[in-house]
Coordinates of C-alpha atoms in Angstrom, one line a residue:
M1 CA -27.0 0.1 -5.0
W2 CA -23.9 2.0 -6.1
K3 CA -23.3 5.1 -8.2
G4 CA -21.7 4.3 -11.5
P5 CA -22.3 2.4 -14.8
R6 CA -24.3 -0.8 -14.2
V7 CA -22.1 -3.0 -16.3
Q8 CA -18.9 -1.8 -14.6
I9 CA -20.5 -2.4 -11.1
Q10 CA -21.7 -5.9 -12.1
N11 CA -18.2 -6.7 -13.3
S12 CA -16.7 -5.7 -10.0
L13 CA -18.5 -7.9 -7.6
G14 CA -16.5 -11.1 -7.9
W15 CA -14.9 -10.5 -4.5
I16 CA -18.2 -11.5 -2.8
D17 CA -17.7 -15.1 -3.9
V18 CA -13.9 -15.1 -3.9
P19 CA -13.4 -17.1 -0.6
N20 CA -15.5 -20.0 -2.0
T21 CA -13.8 -19.8 -5.5
S22 CA -10.3 -19.7 -4.0
L23 CA -11.0 -22.6 -1.7
S24 CA -12.4 -24.7 -4.5
S25 CA -9.1 -24.2 -6.5
L26 CA -6.8 -24.2 -3.5
D27 CA -5.5 -27.8 -3.9
C28 CA -4.4 -27.0 -7.5
L29 CA -2.8 -23.8 -6.4
L30 CA -0.9 -25.6 -3.6
D31 CA 0.4 -28.1 -6.2
V32 CA 1.9 -25.1 -8.0
V33 CA 3.3 -23.8 -4.7
T34 CA 5.0 -27.2 -4.1
S35 CA 6.6 -27.3 -7.5
T36 CA 7.8 -23.6 -7.5
R37 CA 9.1 -23.7 -3.9
E38 CA 11.5 -26.5 -4.5
N39 CA 15.2 -25.6 -4.1
I40 CA 14.6 -21.9 -3.4
S41 CA 16.0 -20.0 -0.4
N42 CA 14.1 -16.7 -0.8
T43 CA 11.2 -15.1 -2.6
V44 CA 10.9 -11.7 -4.3
L45 CA 7.4 -10.4 -4.9
I46 CA 7.5 -7.7 -7.6
G47 CA 4.2 -5.8 -7.5
M48 CA 2.5 -2.5 -6.7
G49 CA -0.6 -1.7 -4.7
G50 CA -3.1 -4.5 -4.4
S51 CA -0.7 -6.9 -6.2
S52 CA 1.6 -6.8 -3.1
L53 CA -0.3 -5.2 -0.1
G54 CA -2.7 -8.1 0.2
A55 CA 0.0 -10.8 0.2
R56 CA 2.0 -8.8 2.7
A57 CA -0.9 -8.5 5.0
L58 CA -1.6 -12.2 4.9
I59 CA 2.0 -13.1 5.5
D60 CA 2.8 -10.6 8.3
S61 CA -0.5 -11.1 10.1
S62 CA 0.2 -14.8 10.3
N63 CA 3.4 -14.0 12.3
L64 CA 5.3 -17.1 11.0
N65 CA 8.5 -17.9 12.9
D66 CA 9.9 -20.3 10.3
R67 CA 9.3 -19.2 6.7
I68 CA 11.1 -18.7 3.5
P69 CA 12.3 -15.1 3.5
I70 CA 10.2 -12.9 1.2
Y71 CA 11.3 -9.5 -0.1
F72 CA 8.9 -6.9 -1.6
A73 CA 10.1 -5.1 -4.7
D74 CA 7.7 -2.1 -4.8
S75 CA 10.1 0.8 -5.3
T76 CA 11.9 2.4 -8.3
N77 CA 14.3 4.1 -5.9
S78 CA 17.8 3.2 -7.2
S79 CA 19.3 2.9 -3.7
Q80 CA 16.6 0.6 -2.6
I81 CA 16.9 -1.5 -5.7
R82 CA 20.7 -1.9 -5.1
S83 CA 20.1 -3.0 -1.5
L84 CA 17.5 -5.6 -2.5
T85 CA 19.5 -6.9 -5.4
Q86 CA 22.4 -7.6 -3.0
L87 CA 20.1 -9.6 -0.7
V88 CA 18.8 -11.8 -3.5
A89 CA 20.5 -15.2 -4.0
P90 CA 20.6 -15.3 -7.9
G91 CA 20.5 -19.1 -8.2
K92 CA 18.0 -19.8 -5.4
S93 CA 15.3 -17.2 -5.8
L94 CA 11.6 -17.4 -6.7
F95 CA 10.5 -14.2 -8.4
I96 CA 6.7 -13.6 -8.3
V97 CA 5.8 -10.9 -10.9
S98 CA 2.4 -9.7 -9.9
S99 CA 0.2 -7.3 -11.9
K100 CA -3.5 -7.5 -12.5
S101 CA -3.4 -5.4 -15.6
G102 CA -0.1 -6.9 -16.6
S103 CA 1.2 -3.5 -17.8
T104 CA 2.1 -1.7 -14.5
Q105 CA 5.2 0.2 -15.5
E106 CA 7.1 -0.2 -12.2
T107 CA 6.4 -3.9 -12.0
I108 CA 7.5 -4.6 -15.6
T109 CA 10.7 -2.5 -15.3
L110 CA 11.6 -4.2 -12.0
F111 CA 11.0 -7.6 -13.6
K112 CA 13.4 -6.6 -16.4
H113 CA 16.0 -5.6 -13.8
F114 CA 15.9 -8.8 -11.8
Q115 CA 15.7 -11.0 -14.9
N116 CA 18.8 -9.4 -16.1
H117 CA 20.4 -9.8 -12.6
V118 CA 19.8 -13.6 -12.7
G119 CA 20.2 -13.9 -16.5
N120 CA 23.3 -16.0 -16.3
D121 CA 21.8 -18.6 -13.9
V122 CA 22.5 -22.2 -14.5
A123 CA 19.6 -24.5 -15.4
I124 CA 16.8 -24.8 -12.8
E125 CA 17.7 -28.5 -12.2
A126 CA 21.0 -27.3 -10.8
G127 CA 19.4 -24.6 -8.6
G128 CA 18.6 -21.7 -10.9
S129 CA 16.0 -19.0 -10.1
K130 CA 12.3 -19.4 -10.9
F131 CA 9.8 -16.9 -12.2
V132 CA 6.0 -17.0 -11.7
A133 CA 3.5 -14.5 -13.0
I134 CA 0.2 -13.6 -11.4
T135 CA -2.1 -11.6 -13.7
D136 CA -5.4 -11.6 -15.4
Q137 CA -5.9 -13.7 -18.5
G138 CA -5.0 -12.0 -21.7
S139 CA -2.8 -9.4 -20.2
P140 CA 0.6 -8.2 -21.5
L141 CA 2.3 -10.0 -18.5
E142 CA 0.8 -13.3 -19.7
T143 CA 2.6 -12.7 -23.0
I144 CA 5.8 -11.8 -21.3
A145 CA 5.6 -15.0 -19.2
K146 CA 5.1 -17.1 -22.3
N147 CA 8.0 -15.4 -24.1
H148 CA 10.3 -15.8 -21.2
S149 CA 9.3 -19.4 -20.3
F150 CA 8.1 -18.6 -16.8
D151 CA 7.8 -21.6 -14.5
A152 CA 4.1 -20.9 -14.0
T153 CA 1.4 -18.3 -14.8
I154 CA -1.4 -18.0 -12.3
F155 CA -4.6 -16.1 -13.3
G156 CA -6.6 -13.7 -11.2
Q157 CA -10.3 -12.9 -11.7
H158 CA -11.4 -10.2 -14.1
D159 CA -14.4 -9.3 -11.9
V160 CA -12.3 -8.6 -8.8
G161 CA -10.5 -5.2 -8.5
G162 CA -6.9 -4.9 -7.2
R163 CA -7.7 -3.7 -3.7
Y164 CA -10.3 -6.5 -3.3
S165 CA -8.0 -9.2 -4.6
I166 CA -6.3 -10.2 -1.3
L167 CA -8.1 -13.6 -1.2
T168 CA -7.5 -14.4 -4.9
S169 CA -4.3 -15.8 -6.2
F170 CA -2.7 -12.4 -5.8
G171 CA -2.7 -12.9 -2.1
I172 CA -3.1 -16.6 -1.6
Y173 CA -0.2 -17.9 -3.8
P174 CA 2.5 -15.7 -2.2
A175 CA 1.1 -16.4 1.3
S176 CA 1.1 -20.1 0.6
V177 CA 4.7 -20.0 -0.6
S178 CA 5.6 -18.4 2.7
G179 CA 3.8 -21.1 4.7
V180 CA 0.6 -19.3 5.7
K181 CA -2.4 -21.4 6.6
T182 CA -4.4 -20.1 3.7
K183 CA -7.2 -22.7 4.0
E184 CA -8.0 -21.5 7.5
I185 CA -8.1 -17.9 6.3
L186 CA -10.5 -18.7 3.5
L187 CA -12.8 -20.7 5.8
G188 CA -13.1 -17.7 8.1
A189 CA -13.7 -15.5 5.1
I190 CA -16.5 -17.8 3.8
Q191 CA -18.1 -17.7 7.2
E192 CA -18.2 -13.9 7.2
S193 CA -19.3 -13.7 3.6
D194 CA -22.2 -16.1 4.2
H195 CA -23.3 -14.1 7.2
C196 CA -23.3 -10.9 5.3
R197 CA -25.3 -12.3 2.4
E198 CA -27.8 -14.3 4.4
H199 CA -28.6 -11.6 6.9
I200 CA -27.7 -8.6 4.6
V201 CA -25.0 -7.8 7.1
D202 CA -23.7 -9.5 10.3
A203 CA -23.1 -7.8 13.6
S204 CA -19.4 -7.0 13.2
T205 CA -19.8 -5.6 9.7
F206 CA -22.9 -3.6 10.7
L207 CA -20.9 -2.2 13.7
L208 CA -18.1 -1.1 11.3
V209 CA -20.5 0.6 8.9
R210 CA -22.5 2.3 11.6
Y211 CA -19.3 3.5 13.3
L212 CA -17.7 4.9 10.1
S213 CA -20.9 6.5 8.8
G214 CA -21.5 8.0 12.2
C215 CA -18.1 9.5 12.2
L216 CA -18.6 11.1 8.8
K217 CA -21.9 12.6 10.0
Q218 CA -19.9 14.2 12.8
S219 CA -17.3 15.4 10.3
R220 CA -14.7 12.9 11.6
D221 CA -13.2 12.1 8.2
K222 CA -9.7 11.2 9.4
L223 CA -9.4 7.6 10.5
I224 CA -6.4 6.7 12.7
I225 CA -5.6 3.0 12.4
V226 CA -3.7 1.9 15.5
A227 CA -2.4 -1.7 14.9
D228 CA -0.3 -4.0 16.9
E229 CA 3.0 -4.7 15.0
P230 CA 2.0 -8.1 13.5
L231 CA -1.1 -6.3 12.0
S232 CA 0.7 -3.3 10.6
S233 CA 0.6 -4.7 7.1
L234 CA -3.1 -5.4 7.5
A235 CA -3.6 -1.8 8.4
S236 CA -1.8 -0.8 5.2
W237 CA -4.1 -3.0 3.2
I238 CA -7.1 -1.4 4.9
E239 CA -5.6 2.0 4.2
Q240 CA -5.6 1.2 0.5
L241 CA -9.1 -0.2 0.5
I242 CA -10.5 2.9 2.2
S243 CA -8.5 5.3 0.1
E244 CA -9.2 3.9 -3.4
S245 CA -12.8 2.9 -2.6
L246 CA -14.1 6.1 -1.0
G247 CA -11.7 8.9 -1.9
K248 CA -13.5 10.5 -4.8
D249 CA -15.9 13.3 -5.6
G250 CA -14.5 15.3 -2.7
K251 CA -15.8 12.7 -0.3
G252 CA -14.3 9.9 1.7
I253 CA -12.2 9.0 4.7
I254 CA -8.5 9.9 5.2
P255 CA -6.8 6.8 6.7
V256 CA -3.6 7.3 8.7
C257 CA -1.4 4.4 9.8
G258 CA 1.7 4.3 11.9
M259 CA 1.0 7.1 14.4
D260 CA 2.7 7.0 17.7
I261 CA 0.2 6.2 20.5
E262 CA 1.5 9.1 22.5
D263 CA 0.5 11.6 19.8
L264 CA -3.2 10.6 19.7
K265 CA -3.9 13.1 22.5
Y266 CA -3.0 16.0 20.1
L267 CA -5.7 15.1 17.6
G268 CA -8.9 17.2 17.1
D269 CA -12.6 16.4 16.7
D270 CA -12.2 15.6 13.0
C271 CA -10.5 12.3 13.9
A272 CA -11.7 8.8 14.9
I273 CA -9.7 5.7 15.8
V274 CA -9.8 2.0 14.8
R275 CA -7.8 -0.3 17.1
L276 CA -6.5 -3.6 15.6
E277 CA -5.4 -5.9 18.4
Y278 CA -3.3 -9.0 17.9
M279 CA -4.4 -11.6 20.4
S280 CA -2.0 -14.4 19.6
S281 CA 1.5 -14.6 21.1
F282 CA 3.2 -11.3 21.7
S283 CA 6.3 -10.0 23.4
A284 CA 6.6 -8.1 26.6
V285 CA 7.2 -4.9 24.7
E286 CA 3.9 -5.4 22.7
Q287 CA 2.0 -6.2 26.0
S288 CA 3.4 -2.9 27.5
R289 CA 2.2 -1.0 24.4
K290 CA -1.2 -2.6 24.7
N291 CA -1.4 -1.5 28.4
Y292 CA -0.2 2.0 27.5
F293 CA -2.9 2.4 24.8
N294 CA -5.6 1.1 27.2
D295 CA -4.6 3.7 29.8
L296 CA -4.3 6.5 27.3
S297 CA -7.7 5.7 25.6
E298 CA -9.5 6.7 28.8
N299 CA -8.4 10.3 28.4
I300 CA -8.7 10.9 24.7
P301 CA -12.0 12.3 23.2
Q302 CA -12.0 10.4 19.9
P303 CA -14.3 7.5 19.5
I304 CA -12.5 4.1 19.2
L305 CA -13.6 0.9 17.4
Y306 CA -11.9 -2.2 18.7
T307 CA -11.3 -5.4 16.7
Q308 CA -9.3 -8.4 17.7
I309 CA -7.6 -11.1 15.7
A310 CA -6.3 -14.3 17.4
E311 CA -6.0 -16.9 14.6
S312 CA -6.2 -17.4 10.9
G313 CA -10.0 -17.7 10.7
D314 CA -10.3 -14.3 12.4
L315 CA -8.0 -12.8 9.8
G316 CA -10.3 -14.1 7.0
R317 CA -13.4 -12.8 8.7
E318 CA -11.7 -9.4 9.3
I319 CA -10.8 -9.1 5.6
M320 CA -14.4 -9.8 4.4
K321 CA -15.8 -7.5 7.1
W322 CA -13.8 -4.6 5.7
E323 CA -14.6 -5.4 2.1
F324 CA -18.3 -5.6 2.7
G325 CA -18.2 -2.6 5.1
I326 CA -16.4 -0.3 2.8
A327 CA -18.4 -1.3 -0.2
M328 CA -21.6 -0.6 1.8
L329 CA -20.3 2.7 3.0
G330 CA -19.6 3.7 -0.6
S331 CA -23.3 3.3 -1.3
L332 CA -24.2 5.3 1.7
I333 CA -22.1 8.3 0.8
G334 CA -22.9 8.1 -2.9
V335 CA -19.6 7.1 -4.5
N336 CA -18.6 4.1 -6.7
P337 CA -16.3 2.0 -4.5
F338 CA -15.0 0.0 -7.5
D339 CA -13.3 2.7 -9.6
Q340 CA -10.3 5.0 -9.0
P341 CA -10.8 7.9 -11.5
Q342 CA -7.9 10.1 -10.4
V343 CA -5.2 7.4 -10.3
E344 CA -4.7 7.6 -14.1
I345 CA -3.8 11.3 -13.9
S346 CA -0.4 10.7 -12.4
K347 CA 0.2 7.8 -14.8
R348 CA -0.6 10.1 -17.8
L349 CA 1.7 12.9 -16.6
A350 CA 4.5 10.5 -15.7
S351 CA 4.3 8.9 -19.2
K352 CA 4.4 12.4 -20.7
A353 CA 7.6 13.1 -18.9
I354 CA 9.2 9.8 -20.0
K355 CA 8.2 10.3 -23.6
A356 CA 9.6 13.8 -23.5
H357 CA 12.9 12.4 -22.2
K358 CA 13.0 9.9 -25.0
N359 CA 12.4 12.6 -27.5
K360 CA 14.8 15.0 -25.9
D361 CA 12.0 17.4 -25.4
T362 CA 13.0 20.1 -22.8
T363 CA 9.7 22.1 -22.9
L364 CA 8.1 20.4 -19.9
P365 CA 7.6 22.7 -17.0
Q366 CA 10.2 22.3 -14.2
I367 CA 9.0 21.3 -10.8
E368 CA 9.8 24.1 -8.2
E369 CA 11.3 23.1 -4.9
I370 CA 11.3 24.9 -1.6
D371 CA 14.2 25.1 0.8
I372 CA 14.1 22.8 3.7
E373 CA 13.9 25.8 6.1
D374 CA 10.7 27.0 4.4
V375 CA 8.8 24.1 5.9
E376 CA 8.2 26.3 8.9
D377 CA 6.0 28.7 6.8
L378 CA 4.0 25.7 5.6
L379 CA 3.4 24.5 9.1
K380 CA 2.0 28.0 10.0
S381 CA -0.5 27.7 7.2
L382 CA -2.0 24.5 8.6
E383 CA -5.5 24.6 10.2
R384 CA -7.2 22.2 12.5
H385 CA -9.3 20.6 9.7
N386 CA -6.1 19.8 7.6
Y387 CA -4.0 16.7 7.4
M388 CA -0.5 16.5 6.1
A389 CA 1.0 13.8 4.0
F390 CA 4.7 13.2 3.5
L391 CA 5.2 11.6 0.0
A392 CA 8.6 10.1 0.3
Y393 CA 10.5 9.2 -2.8
L394 CA 13.3 7.9 -0.7
P395 CA 14.9 4.5 0.1
R396 CA 12.4 2.6 2.3
D397 CA 14.6 1.2 5.1
K398 CA 14.0 0.9 8.8
E399 CA 15.9 4.1 9.7
N400 CA 14.1 6.3 7.2
E401 CA 10.8 4.8 8.4
R402 CA 11.6 5.5 12.0
L403 CA 12.7 9.0 11.3
L404 CA 9.6 9.8 9.2
Q405 CA 7.5 8.6 12.1
I406 CA 9.3 10.9 14.4
L407 CA 8.9 13.8 11.9
S408 CA 5.2 13.1 11.6
G409 CA 4.8 13.0 15.3
A410 CA 6.6 16.4 15.6
V411 CA 4.2 17.9 13.1
T412 CA 1.2 16.5 15.0
R413 CA 2.4 17.9 18.3
Q414 CA 3.1 21.3 16.8
C415 CA 0.1 21.7 14.6
E416 CA -2.4 19.2 16.1
V417 CA -3.2 17.6 12.7
P418 CA -2.8 13.9 11.7
V419 CA 0.1 13.1 9.4
S420 CA 0.4 10.2 7.0
V421 CA 3.5 8.9 5.3
G422 CA 3.7 7.2 1.9
F423 CA 6.7 5.9 0.1
G424 CA 6.7 6.6 -3.6
P425 CA 5.9 5.4 -6.0
S426 CA 4.2 2.6 -4.0
Y427 CA 1.6 5.0 -2.5
L428 CA 0.4 6.0 -5.9
H429 CA -1.3 2.6 -6.0
S430 CA -2.7 3.0 -2.5
T431 CA -3.5 6.4 -1.0
G432 CA -2.9 8.4 -4.3
Q433 CA -6.6 8.3 -5.1
V434 CA -7.8 9.9 -1.8
H435 CA -5.1 12.5 -2.1
K436 CA -6.5 13.6 -5.4
G437 CA -10.2 12.8 -5.2
G438 CA -11.0 12.9 -1.5
P439 CA -11.7 15.7 0.9
E440 CA -10.0 19.1 0.1
S441 CA -8.1 19.2 3.4
G442 CA -4.7 17.7 2.4
V443 CA -1.4 19.5 2.5
F444 CA 1.2 17.4 0.7
V445 CA 5.0 17.5 1.1
Q446 CA 6.9 15.5 -1.5
L447 CA 10.4 14.5 -0.2
T448 CA 13.1 13.6 -2.8
T449 CA 16.8 12.9 -2.7
T450 CA 19.6 13.1 -5.2
D451 CA 21.0 9.7 -5.9
I452 CA 24.8 9.6 -6.4
G453 CA 25.2 5.9 -6.8
E454 CA 26.0 4.0 -10.0
K455 CA 23.1 4.3 -12.4
I456 CA 20.9 1.2 -12.8
E457 CA 19.7 1.1 -16.4
V458 CA 16.3 -0.4 -17.2
P459 CA 17.1 -3.2 -19.7
G460 CA 15.6 -2.4 -23.1
E461 CA 14.7 1.2 -22.2
A462 CA 16.4 4.5 -22.9
F463 CA 16.3 5.5 -19.2
D464 CA 17.5 4.4 -15.8
F465 CA 15.7 3.9 -12.5
S466 CA 16.7 7.3 -11.1
F467 CA 15.0 9.0 -14.1
L468 CA 11.9 6.7 -13.8
N469 CA 11.6 7.5 -10.1
E470 CA 11.9 11.2 -10.8
A471 CA 9.3 11.0 -13.6
L472 CA 6.8 9.2 -11.3
A473 CA 7.4 11.9 -8.7
D474 CA 7.0 14.7 -11.2
G475 CA 3.8 13.1 -12.6
D476 CA 2.2 12.9 -9.2
M477 CA 3.4 16.5 -8.3
A478 CA 1.9 17.8 -11.6
A479 CA -1.4 15.9 -11.0
L480 CA -1.8 17.3 -7.5
Q481 CA -1.1 20.8 -8.9
E482 CA -3.5 20.3 -11.8
L483 CA -6.2 19.5 -9.3
G484 CA -5.5 22.6 -7.2
K485 CA -4.0 20.8 -4.2
T486 CA -1.5 22.3 -1.8
V487 CA 1.7 20.6 -2.6
V488 CA 5.4 21.4 -2.2
R489 CA 8.6 19.5 -2.9
I490 CA 11.7 19.4 -0.7
N491 CA 14.9 17.9 -2.0
L492 CA 16.8 16.4 1.0
G493 CA 20.1 16.4 -0.9
F494 CA 22.5 13.4 -1.2
D495 CA 21.7 11.9 2.2
A496 CA 18.0 11.4 2.8
T497 CA 18.6 10.3 6.4
L498 CA 20.4 13.5 7.3
G499 CA 17.8 15.6 5.5
I500 CA 15.0 14.0 7.5
K501 CA 16.9 14.7 10.8
K502 CA 17.3 18.3 9.7
L503 CA 13.5 18.6 9.0
I504 CA 12.8 17.1 12.5
K505 CA 14.9 19.8 14.2
I506 CA 13.2 22.6 12.2
V507 CA 9.7 21.3 13.0
E508 CA 10.5 20.8 16.7
A509 CA 11.9 24.3 16.9
S510 CA 9.0 26.0 15.1
K511 CA 6.5 28.1 16.8
N512 CA 3.1 27.4 15.4

C-alpha cells in the first residue's frame, strides 16, 4: 500500500491498534500516575517533537481548569532555560524525560541540566523531586534511568513512530498526570479505528482524505489550520503529522498554524483551510472570534473543511481520523508516511559542529548573516506560489509569539503568501522534514539572537547551552543550503523583542 521497504512499513503500523493496547494497560499506567503524582506541585515534560507535542495536545484540548501546572522543556535557548528553571520548585517537581530513541540530544542535555538543578534535593519522602522516563525498551534513556534510579520507566511501542505516538504512553502518561480523562479519549479513538478498519474508512476520514487529495489536484498545497484557542496545540500536533509524514520527494502539504483570521483574505489559490472548532465552554472573546470567522468565510475563495470537538471522545476520534487520513494520503501521493529521511541531515551537521568545537577545529564554514534592513529585498523576491517560514532560535515567550504573529501577518498582507513560524530547535522535530523534503516553494528566514546572560553549562559536556543552540541552528542552516533551499539568517542582536519590532516596521513600510 505504501512506498518503502516492506519490513520497515510492517514495523510502523502499531498505531492502528494503539487505542486498544493503551486502554488494556491503562489501569497499570494510572497506578504509576498515582504514585508519581504524590507530593508534587508541578510537572516538567522534557522532550522534543512527538515526545511532547502529543501530550501537549491532549492536555490543552481538554481545557482543564484545575490541574497540576505542567511546563514543557523543548528549547535549548539559554534565556528560556533560565526562565523555566526559576519556575520549577526543586523539591516538589515531577520531571518526565521523554524520548522514543532515548538519545535525542536536546532531551538528554536538558535532563542533565534539571537533574543538576535539583541535585541537592532532600529524600523523596521529605518532598524531593521525582524523575520518570518514557522511552522504547533497550534505549540509552532506559540505561540512564536505571543508573540514576528514576522513580519509574515507562515503555513505548517499537512499532509506533514518534508522530503517531500520541495515544501511547508518550501522550497518555503526561496527560493522565495532568488530570485528563484519558479513558474517554481512548474509547473515542477505538470507535474511529474500528470504523476505519471495518469499513476501510468511515465518513469523516473519507471526507478528510477526499478534501486534501482534491486540494493537491488543484495545486493547493498550503493548508492553513485555523483552530480555536483550546485546540491550538492539537493544530501543532497535526502540523507535525502532516509535515513528517508527507513532506518528502518534493511532494506533500505545507501546514501553517497560527494565522490571524483577518489575513486569510490575502491568500492565493494555492491555499486551503481546515477549521478546528471547540464546541465545549468558551469565552465571549472566543465566541466573537467564531462569529467573525463565519462572516469572513463567506467572502474568501479558499475551500474550508470544518471539524468540531465537544468532548474527550471527539478528541480521540479526531486523532485517529488524522492518523488514518494522512497515512492513506501518503499512499495516494506515493510517499512513505512512516519515515523522515531529511531529518537526519540537520542532526549530522549539528553534530559535526559540536565535534569541531570539542576538537578546537576552526575550519568549518561560517554562516553568513544579512542585515535586518535587507529583508525588504527578500520580500521583493517572493512569488505567489511561495511560502515563508520564520525559524526562530529565540526565547519562546508570549510576547515573542505575539510579535512573530504580527510579523507573519505583515508579510502575508504585503506579499500575499502564507507564513509559518517555528521555534528552534523544536521545529526540527516537527516541520523540519517538510522544509527540506517537501515542495520547492519555501523561503526560510532564520532568526537568532546574541545571549548576554550568564552561561549555562551542560553538565558533563565541554560546551554550554548557548553553543548547543547555535550548533543546532548552524546545522539546520547548512542542511537547507546543502539541499539548495532559499535561506537567510538575521541576527536580531541582544534584544530579540526589539529586533522583531524593527523587522515589523521594515516589512510594513516595504513596497512589494
